[in-house]
Short mmCIF file of C-alpha atoms and ligand atoms in Angstrom, two decimals:
data_model
loop_
_atom_site.label_atom_id
_atom_site.label_comp_id
_atom_site.label_asym_id
_atom_site.label_seq_id
_atom_site.Cartn_x
_atom_site.Cartn_y
_atom_site.Cartn_z
CA MET A 1 127.61 73.86 80.48
CA MET A 2 125.59 75.62 83.12
CA SER A 3 127.53 78.90 83.01
CA ARG A 4 127.42 79.03 79.17
CA ALA A 5 123.64 78.58 79.37
CA THR A 6 123.56 81.36 82.05
CA ASP A 7 125.69 83.70 79.91
CA ARG A 8 123.51 83.00 76.99
CA LEU A 9 120.41 83.83 79.12
CA LYS A 10 121.96 87.13 80.05
CA VAL A 11 122.53 88.06 76.36
CA VAL A 12 119.03 87.07 75.38
CA LEU A 13 117.51 88.95 78.33
CA SER A 14 119.41 92.09 77.38
CA HIS A 15 117.71 91.92 73.96
CA LEU A 16 114.33 91.22 75.48
CA GLU A 17 111.47 91.96 73.18
CA ARG A 18 107.88 91.35 73.93
CA PRO A 19 106.88 88.35 76.14
CA THR A 20 106.14 85.36 73.93
CA ALA A 21 103.70 82.59 74.08
CA ARG A 22 104.20 79.01 75.21
CA ILE A 23 107.52 77.49 75.84
CA ALA A 24 107.98 73.82 75.13
CA ALA A 25 109.38 71.38 77.63
CA ILE A 26 113.12 71.69 77.63
CA SER A 27 115.66 69.51 79.45
CA THR A 28 119.34 70.11 78.40
CA SER A 29 121.44 73.23 78.59
CA ALA A 30 121.88 73.06 74.84
CA GLN A 31 118.20 73.14 74.31
CA ILE A 32 117.86 75.99 76.78
CA ALA A 33 120.48 77.97 75.03
CA SER A 34 118.79 77.37 71.54
CA HIS A 35 115.38 78.12 73.15
CA TYR A 36 116.46 81.59 74.21
CA ASP A 37 117.32 82.41 70.57
CA HIS A 38 113.56 82.44 69.87
CA HIS A 39 111.78 83.24 73.10
CA ALA A 40 111.97 85.67 75.95
CA LEU A 41 111.07 85.21 79.54
CA ARG A 42 107.87 86.59 80.83
CA TYR A 43 107.16 85.13 84.22
CA THR A 44 110.59 85.49 85.83
CA LEU A 45 113.10 88.40 86.11
CA ASP A 46 116.82 88.47 85.68
CA SER A 47 118.35 87.24 88.91
CA ASP A 48 120.95 84.72 89.86
CA VAL A 49 118.86 82.86 92.33
CA LEU A 50 117.13 80.68 89.75
CA SER A 51 119.04 78.55 87.43
CA PRO A 52 118.16 78.65 83.75
CA GLU A 53 116.33 75.27 84.25
CA GLN A 54 114.35 76.61 87.09
CA LYS A 55 113.40 79.69 85.16
CA LEU A 56 112.09 77.61 82.33
CA SER A 57 110.37 75.32 84.53
CA TYR A 58 108.38 78.22 86.17
CA GLU A 59 107.72 79.76 82.67
CA GLU A 60 106.43 76.44 81.61
CA ASN A 61 104.55 75.21 84.65
CA GLY A 62 103.80 78.24 86.79
CA PHE A 63 105.38 76.90 89.96
CA ILE A 64 108.71 75.80 91.34
CA LEU A 65 109.34 73.65 94.40
CA ILE A 66 112.44 74.37 96.58
CA LYS A 67 113.25 71.61 99.00
CA ASN A 68 114.33 72.24 102.55
CA LEU A 69 114.04 75.97 102.42
CA VAL A 70 112.80 76.79 105.98
CA SER A 71 114.50 75.27 109.05
CA GLU A 72 112.82 72.90 111.25
CA GLU A 73 113.60 75.25 114.18
CA ASP A 74 111.70 78.17 112.56
CA ILE A 75 108.74 75.97 111.70
CA ASP A 76 108.55 74.62 115.29
CA LYS A 77 108.40 78.27 116.48
CA PHE A 78 105.63 79.11 114.05
CA ARG A 79 103.63 76.04 115.31
CA VAL A 80 104.15 77.20 118.86
CA GLU A 81 102.83 80.65 118.04
CA PHE A 82 99.85 79.22 116.24
CA GLU A 83 98.96 77.09 119.31
CA ARG A 84 99.14 80.17 121.45
CA ILE A 85 96.69 81.97 119.10
CA CYS A 86 94.41 78.95 119.28
CA ARG A 87 94.44 79.11 123.09
CA ARG A 88 93.70 82.82 122.72
CA GLU A 89 96.86 83.81 124.63
CA VAL A 90 97.58 86.28 121.88
CA LEU A 91 95.55 88.08 119.43
CA ALA A 92 97.17 90.38 116.89
CA PRO A 93 95.11 93.23 115.28
CA GLY A 94 93.43 92.21 112.08
CA LEU A 95 93.88 88.46 112.68
CA LEU A 96 91.17 86.34 111.24
CA VAL A 97 90.52 82.99 112.77
CA MET A 98 88.49 80.56 110.81
CA ARG A 99 86.77 77.35 111.68
CA ASP A 100 85.81 74.60 109.27
CA VAL A 101 82.15 74.96 108.16
CA ALA A 102 81.49 71.33 109.25
CA ILE A 103 82.60 72.07 112.83
CA VAL A 104 81.18 75.61 113.12
CA LYS A 105 77.61 74.50 112.34
CA SER A 106 77.79 71.48 114.72
CA GLU A 107 76.57 71.46 118.30
CA PHE A 108 79.87 70.02 119.71
CA VAL A 109 81.96 72.18 121.90
CA GLN A 110 84.51 73.89 119.88
CA ASP A 111 88.17 73.45 121.17
CA GLN A 112 91.26 74.96 119.84
CA LYS A 113 91.66 72.11 117.28
CA ALA A 114 88.69 73.35 115.31
CA VAL A 115 90.73 76.26 113.90
CA SER A 116 91.22 75.50 110.31
CA LYS A 117 92.99 78.70 109.30
CA VAL A 118 94.45 81.91 110.63
CA GLN A 119 94.77 84.68 108.15
CA ASP A 120 96.17 88.21 108.11
CA PHE A 121 98.95 87.62 110.71
CA GLN A 122 100.96 90.66 109.54
CA GLU A 123 100.78 92.19 113.00
CA ASP A 124 101.93 89.02 114.77
CA PRO A 125 105.75 89.52 114.95
CA GLU A 126 106.59 85.81 115.44
CA LEU A 127 104.44 84.50 112.46
CA PHE A 128 105.26 87.46 110.32
CA ARG A 129 108.91 86.52 110.60
CA TYR A 130 108.06 83.85 108.08
CA CYS A 131 107.36 86.58 105.48
CA CYS A 132 110.66 88.19 106.04
CA LEU A 133 112.98 85.07 105.84
CA PRO A 134 115.94 85.99 103.64
CA GLN A 135 116.05 82.74 101.92
CA ILE A 136 112.37 83.20 100.84
CA LEU A 137 112.75 86.80 99.82
CA ARG A 138 115.76 85.90 97.57
CA TYR A 139 113.44 83.71 95.54
CA VAL A 140 110.46 86.14 95.71
CA GLU A 141 112.68 88.90 94.22
CA ALA A 142 113.05 86.69 91.07
CA PHE A 143 109.33 87.18 90.44
CA THR A 144 108.42 90.61 91.96
CA GLY A 145 111.64 92.58 91.62
CA PRO A 146 113.30 94.45 94.58
CA ASN A 147 110.28 96.27 96.01
CA ILE A 148 108.35 93.69 97.89
CA MET A 149 105.13 93.75 99.81
CA ALA A 150 103.66 90.96 101.87
CA MET A 151 99.96 91.22 100.85
CA HIS A 152 98.32 88.21 102.27
CA THR A 153 99.43 85.81 105.04
CA MET A 154 97.86 82.49 106.10
CA LEU A 155 98.55 79.60 108.29
CA ILE A 156 96.41 76.75 107.18
CA ASN A 157 95.53 73.94 109.63
CA LYS A 158 93.60 71.62 107.47
CA PRO A 159 91.47 69.60 109.91
CA PRO A 160 90.74 65.88 109.77
CA ASP A 161 87.71 65.69 107.41
CA ALA A 162 84.49 65.31 109.45
CA GLY A 163 83.04 63.11 106.82
CA LYS A 164 81.53 65.73 104.55
CA LYS A 165 84.70 66.63 102.52
CA THR A 166 84.55 70.22 103.64
CA SER A 167 88.37 69.96 104.32
CA ARG A 168 88.94 70.21 100.58
CA HIS A 169 89.87 73.50 98.90
CA PRO A 170 88.25 73.74 95.53
CA MET A 171 90.43 74.41 92.55
CA HIS A 172 90.89 78.14 92.20
CA GLN A 173 93.22 80.87 90.99
CA ASP A 174 94.43 83.22 93.82
CA LEU A 175 94.20 86.23 91.53
CA HIS A 176 90.41 86.04 91.87
CA TYR A 177 91.05 87.56 95.42
CA PHE A 178 93.44 90.26 94.37
CA PRO A 179 92.49 93.74 92.96
CA PHE A 180 96.04 94.57 91.90
CA ARG A 181 98.12 93.90 88.86
CA PRO A 182 100.21 92.97 86.96
CA ALA A 183 99.55 89.34 87.90
CA ASP A 184 103.11 88.31 86.77
CA ARG A 185 104.60 90.45 89.58
CA ILE A 186 102.74 88.51 92.28
CA VAL A 187 103.88 85.27 93.75
CA CYS A 188 102.80 82.96 96.46
CA ALA A 189 105.28 81.16 98.80
CA TRP A 190 103.73 78.08 100.54
CA THR A 191 105.69 76.14 103.04
CA ALA A 192 104.86 72.57 104.40
CA MET A 193 105.05 72.65 108.14
CA GLU A 194 105.08 68.72 108.14
CA ARG A 195 105.16 66.04 105.49
CA VAL A 196 102.13 66.62 103.11
CA ASN A 197 100.93 64.04 100.81
CA ARG A 198 97.73 62.91 99.03
CA THR A 199 96.33 61.39 102.17
CA ASN A 200 96.43 64.54 104.35
CA GLY A 201 95.43 66.80 101.51
CA CYS A 202 98.49 68.31 99.75
CA LEU A 203 98.40 71.00 97.18
CA VAL A 204 97.07 69.90 93.75
CA VAL A 205 98.03 72.00 90.72
CA LEU A 206 97.22 72.11 87.04
CA PRO A 207 100.62 72.85 85.51
CA GLY A 208 100.75 75.58 82.73
CA THR A 209 97.30 77.07 83.66
CA HIS A 210 99.17 80.36 84.67
CA ARG A 211 99.45 81.00 81.02
CA GLY A 212 95.73 81.30 80.71
CA THR A 213 93.42 84.05 81.94
CA LEU A 214 91.47 84.60 85.12
CA ARG A 215 88.41 82.39 85.14
CA GLU A 216 85.02 82.91 86.55
CA HIS A 217 84.75 81.67 90.20
CA ASP A 218 81.99 80.90 92.58
CA TYR A 219 80.95 78.34 95.22
CA PRO A 220 81.13 74.79 93.92
CA GLU A 221 77.94 72.74 94.32
CA TRP A 222 79.22 70.39 97.02
CA GLU A 223 76.57 68.37 98.96
CA GLY A 224 78.45 68.54 102.34
CA GLY A 225 78.92 72.33 102.22
CA VAL A 226 81.79 74.73 101.27
CA ASN A 227 83.81 77.05 103.56
CA LYS A 228 83.07 80.73 103.35
CA MET A 229 85.03 82.47 100.62
CA TYR A 230 86.31 79.20 99.13
CA HIS A 231 85.30 79.96 95.65
CA GLY A 232 86.21 77.41 92.90
CA ILE A 233 86.61 77.92 89.14
CA ARG A 234 83.47 77.32 87.24
CA ASP A 235 83.27 74.38 84.94
CA TYR A 236 86.14 72.63 86.60
CA ASP A 237 87.10 69.73 84.45
CA PRO A 238 88.28 66.85 86.69
CA GLN A 239 89.76 65.08 83.66
CA LEU A 240 92.59 67.69 83.38
CA PRO A 241 96.10 66.42 84.28
CA ARG A 242 96.78 67.26 87.93
CA VAL A 243 99.94 67.04 89.89
CA HIS A 244 99.89 66.21 93.54
CA LEU A 245 102.72 68.24 95.27
CA GLU A 246 103.99 66.00 97.98
CA MET A 247 106.34 67.81 100.18
CA GLU A 248 108.46 67.50 103.33
CA LYS A 249 108.63 69.85 106.34
CA GLY A 250 110.30 72.96 105.20
CA ASP A 251 109.91 72.47 101.43
CA THR A 252 108.55 75.48 99.84
CA VAL A 253 106.55 75.96 96.53
CA PHE A 254 106.50 79.39 94.75
CA PHE A 255 103.62 79.70 92.47
CA HIS A 256 101.88 82.23 89.99
CA PRO A 257 98.44 83.68 91.07
CA LEU A 258 96.79 82.30 87.89
CA LEU A 259 97.99 78.76 88.51
CA VAL A 260 94.84 76.65 89.08
CA HIS A 261 95.30 74.78 92.38
CA GLY A 262 93.41 73.40 95.36
CA SER A 263 93.86 70.71 98.01
CA GLY A 264 92.21 67.36 98.56
CA MET A 265 90.57 66.21 101.61
CA ASN A 266 92.44 65.26 104.78
CA GLN A 267 91.85 61.64 105.45
CA THR A 268 94.24 61.47 108.45
CA GLN A 269 93.42 62.22 112.06
CA GLY A 270 96.14 64.94 112.22
CA PHE A 271 95.97 68.55 111.26
CA ARG A 272 97.83 69.28 108.09
CA LYS A 273 99.72 72.53 108.62
CA ALA A 274 101.21 74.93 105.98
CA ILE A 275 102.24 78.56 106.22
CA SER A 276 102.02 80.93 103.21
CA CYS A 277 102.37 84.50 102.03
CA HIS A 278 101.46 86.22 98.96
CA TYR A 279 103.93 88.73 97.80
CA ALA A 280 103.57 91.51 95.21
CA SER A 281 105.78 94.12 93.75
CA SER A 282 105.09 97.36 95.59
CA ASP A 283 105.11 98.92 91.96
CA CYS A 284 101.90 96.99 91.32
CA TYR A 285 98.63 99.16 90.98
CA TYR A 286 95.18 98.66 92.16
CA ILE A 287 92.37 98.05 89.69
CA ASP A 288 88.62 98.49 89.88
CA VAL A 289 86.98 95.06 89.75
CA LYS A 290 83.35 96.38 89.04
CA GLY A 291 82.10 94.70 85.94
CA THR A 292 84.66 91.98 86.00
CA THR A 293 84.41 88.29 87.22
CA GLN A 294 85.93 89.50 90.58
CA GLU A 295 82.83 91.61 91.46
CA ASN A 296 81.14 88.70 93.38
CA LEU A 297 84.11 88.52 95.62
CA GLU A 298 84.36 92.21 96.26
CA LYS A 299 80.61 92.15 97.27
CA GLU A 300 81.27 89.32 99.75
CA VAL A 301 84.33 90.99 101.31
CA GLN A 302 82.31 94.20 101.83
CA GLY A 303 79.54 92.08 103.33
CA ILE A 304 81.97 90.58 105.88
CA ALA A 305 83.41 93.94 106.57
CA ALA A 306 79.93 95.32 107.22
CA ARG A 307 78.84 92.52 109.45
CA LYS A 308 82.06 92.06 111.36
CA TYR A 309 83.41 95.62 111.63
CA GLY A 310 80.43 97.78 110.88
CA LEU A 311 81.99 99.27 107.81
CA ASP A 312 79.82 100.74 105.03
CA ASP A 313 80.27 100.90 101.33
CA SER A 314 82.92 103.62 101.49
CA PHE A 315 85.22 100.75 102.74
CA THR A 316 86.39 99.33 99.50
CA PHE A 317 87.84 96.07 98.40
CA LYS A 318 90.97 98.06 97.50
CA ASP A 319 91.11 99.46 101.11
CA SER A 320 91.01 96.02 102.56
CA TRP A 321 94.12 95.23 100.78
CA ALA A 322 95.98 98.55 101.35
CA MET A 323 95.55 98.12 105.15
CA ARG A 324 96.76 94.49 105.08
CA GLY A 325 99.82 94.93 102.92
CA ARG A 326 103.24 95.31 104.58
CA LEU A 327 106.61 96.29 103.00
CA VAL A 328 109.21 93.54 103.50
CA GLN A 329 111.98 94.82 101.15
CA GLY A 330 112.78 97.96 99.21
CA GLU A 331 110.38 100.85 98.99
CA ARG A 332 106.57 101.16 99.14
CA THR A 333 106.05 102.92 95.78
CA SER A 334 102.51 102.21 94.85
CA LEU A 335 100.53 99.43 96.66
C1 LIG B 1 88.99 94.59 107.45
C2 LIG B 1 88.85 93.43 106.48
C3 LIG B 1 87.45 93.06 106.24
C4 LIG B 1 87.16 91.87 105.38
C5 LIG B 1 88.06 90.70 105.40
C6 LIG B 1 87.51 89.72 104.56
C7 LIG B 1 88.47 88.62 104.24
C8 LIG B 1 89.16 88.79 102.97
C9 LIG B 1 89.69 87.47 102.52
C10 LIG B 1 90.56 87.71 101.42
C11 LIG B 1 91.21 86.24 100.97
C12 LIG B 1 92.29 86.27 100.17
C13 LIG B 1 92.65 84.94 99.80
C14 LIG B 1 93.61 84.71 98.81
C15 LIG B 1 93.87 83.23 98.65
C16 LIG B 1 92.71 82.37 98.37
C17 LIG B 1 92.11 81.88 99.64
O1 LIG B 1 92.68 81.71 100.56
S1 LIG B 1 90.43 81.50 99.61
C18 LIG B 1 89.90 81.45 101.29
C19 LIG B 1 90.32 82.65 101.93
N1 LIG B 1 89.47 83.21 102.75
C20 LIG B 1 89.23 82.87 103.93
O2 LIG B 1 89.63 81.94 104.47
C21 LIG B 1 88.48 83.93 104.81
C22 LIG B 1 87.23 83.45 105.11
N2 LIG B 1 86.93 83.51 106.49
C23 LIG B 1 86.34 84.51 107.09
O3 LIG B 1 86.14 85.54 106.51
C24 LIG B 1 85.86 84.32 108.48
O4 LIG B 1 86.50 83.39 109.19
C25 LIG B 1 84.28 84.00 108.57
C26 LIG B 1 84.00 82.88 107.74
C27 LIG B 1 83.57 85.32 108.07
C28 LIG B 1 83.91 83.79 110.02
O5 LIG B 1 84.36 84.72 110.85
P1 LIG B 1 83.57 85.18 112.20
O6 LIG B 1 82.66 86.19 111.80
O7 LIG B 1 84.70 85.42 113.16
O8 LIG B 1 82.77 83.81 112.62
P2 LIG B 1 81.53 83.59 113.44
O9 LIG B 1 81.20 84.86 114.13
O10 LIG B 1 81.89 82.37 114.22
O11 LIG B 1 80.53 83.22 112.31
C29 LIG B 1 79.75 84.10 111.55
C30 LIG B 1 78.94 83.41 110.51
O12 LIG B 1 79.74 82.75 109.58
C31 LIG B 1 79.57 81.31 109.58
N3 LIG B 1 80.81 80.68 109.42
C32 LIG B 1 81.85 80.62 110.20
N4 LIG B 1 82.80 79.99 109.67
C33 LIG B 1 82.44 79.66 108.55
C34 LIG B 1 83.00 78.87 107.42
N5 LIG B 1 84.23 78.33 107.57
N6 LIG B 1 82.21 78.65 106.34
C35 LIG B 1 81.00 79.09 106.18
N7 LIG B 1 80.41 79.87 107.11
C36 LIG B 1 81.09 80.05 108.22
C37 LIG B 1 78.97 81.11 110.91
O13 LIG B 1 78.16 79.96 110.96
C38 LIG B 1 78.02 82.32 111.18
O14 LIG B 1 76.92 82.16 110.42
P3 LIG B 1 75.58 82.54 110.92
O15 LIG B 1 74.60 82.27 109.84
O16 LIG B 1 75.57 84.00 111.21
O17 LIG B 1 75.28 81.73 112.09
N1 ATP B 2 83.82 70.56 91.41
C1 ATP B 2 85.04 71.00 91.84
N2 ATP B 2 85.34 72.31 91.69
C2 ATP B 2 86.54 72.79 92.02
N3 ATP B 2 87.52 72.03 92.54
C3 ATP B 2 87.15 70.73 92.78
C4 ATP B 2 85.98 70.15 92.37
N4 ATP B 2 86.06 68.83 92.67
C5 ATP B 2 87.12 68.58 93.22
N5 ATP B 2 87.99 69.80 93.23
C6 ATP B 2 89.24 69.86 93.75
O1 ATP B 2 90.19 69.10 93.11
C7 ATP B 2 91.24 68.63 93.93
C8 ATP B 2 91.41 67.27 94.05
O2 ATP B 2 90.19 66.76 94.45
P1 ATP B 2 89.94 65.29 95.37
O3 ATP B 2 89.88 65.53 96.75
O4 ATP B 2 88.62 64.74 94.70
O5 ATP B 2 91.15 64.42 94.95
P2 ATP B 2 92.50 64.21 95.75
O6 ATP B 2 92.14 64.28 97.21
O7 ATP B 2 93.45 65.23 95.23
O8 ATP B 2 92.89 62.76 95.24
P3 ATP B 2 92.19 61.40 95.79
O9 ATP B 2 91.20 61.59 96.75
O10 ATP B 2 91.83 60.69 94.50
O11 ATP B 2 93.44 60.69 96.45
C9 ATP B 2 90.95 69.36 95.32
O12 ATP B 2 91.60 70.63 95.35
C10 ATP B 2 89.50 69.46 95.28
O13 ATP B 2 89.02 70.36 96.20
O1 AKG B 3 96.75 74.91 101.94
C1 AKG B 3 95.77 74.70 101.15
O2 AKG B 3 95.01 73.83 101.30
C2 AKG B 3 95.56 75.64 99.97
C3 AKG B 3 95.21 76.99 100.34
C4 AKG B 3 94.97 77.93 99.27
O3 AKG B 3 95.24 77.57 98.09
C5 AKG B 3 94.59 79.19 99.53
O4 AKG B 3 93.99 79.43 100.67
O5 AKG B 3 94.50 80.08 98.66
FE1 FE2 B 4 95.13 79.41 96.85
MG1 MG B 5 90.27 63.16 97.70
#
């Protein structure tokens, strides 16, 4: 059954016309085969790593969850390196250490536990190993093609909520942060470093929203405060069907940069950890975001660059990405 569907898929892909619109929920191989008589794939590329069912699921939902992809041993090593960073035993160039807004503004002494996220670890050899794991890149290639850049890296250490709900991450689309396209050749890999569930603030996604467009983002009006750069989509409708992605240590979700997602508050006393990387095809190109909904973000990034590093306006949003990005497979052709 499966191999016939796969053969069928190959035939259809070889006659690929223009990307088409919405794909209905499909469950059996027979339905998949008949489906490909009428539609082409837009969000996934020809590759053997994804089954026909997985391809359709990504086309339909904008994410795919792979169980047990990263070993316990590797995750434990990433955790040890993170702890070394928190103790300031290592500091890689470009590494950004962020503290939760509720803690940063408080008078209490800050300890290592207050770190809510480290970002841009591309120069930390141990953490960057995550971005190069072959079993991850195999999947990434199905979305980006063979030339792969790691554009954005994060280890998120969602703190126990201090009571103001600032541990939440508002619903957003990651593309809001990216001045490069096409969006369909960008993908995020997000790996749970321990069990994540609704209680400690797992990822929350709105399936299928990757088929929409980039929405306007700004700071949500939350009484307890919002972390810097945590923009949310405007007019978020809390009635829309959400899916809570409960995951075990090592499980990895791959998702499209237009997929609307966020994470709930951490109601436990532990720090919920995840490690992630945004990949893009190195064949992507930079765009000018002036006059678009992303302009507010560009201004903010330039503001931080000015305050933190004394850079002026000649340092562009695009530059901030070009200096962060690192090739992990193939050739650096454009980005
Ligand atoms: C060379 C590069 C330059 C520019 C880099 C800019 C970062 C670009 C980020 C791109 C993000 C892409 C993301 C794609 C995916 C979607 C997301 O992940 S959304 C959220 C991602 N963004 C972040 O997490 C980055 C935000 N964090 C930071 O930029 C920094 O941590 C910081 C908030 C600017 C703080 O850094 P630092 O200057 O080291 O901190 P302090 O000196 O202690 O404080 C300065 C100032 O800022 C206040 N503050 C600190 N932390 C927070 C916080 N969490 N929320 C709100 N405000 C905060 C602090 O109180 C100080 O304020 P004051 O008024 O000056 O006292
Ligand atoms: N006004 C808003 N704008 C953007 N995102 C929001 C807004 N309100 C809530 N969210 C986000 O929606 C997601 C779910 O929110 P919330 O924390 O209320 O529920 P939960 O923790 O997922 O579930 P529950 O608390 O009911 O178990 C989170 O990503 C949260 O940050
Ligand atoms: O780990 C999380 O809470 C989600 C983080 C996220 O979506 C992001 O930083 O873009
Ligand atoms: Fe995100
Ligand atoms: Mg909640």
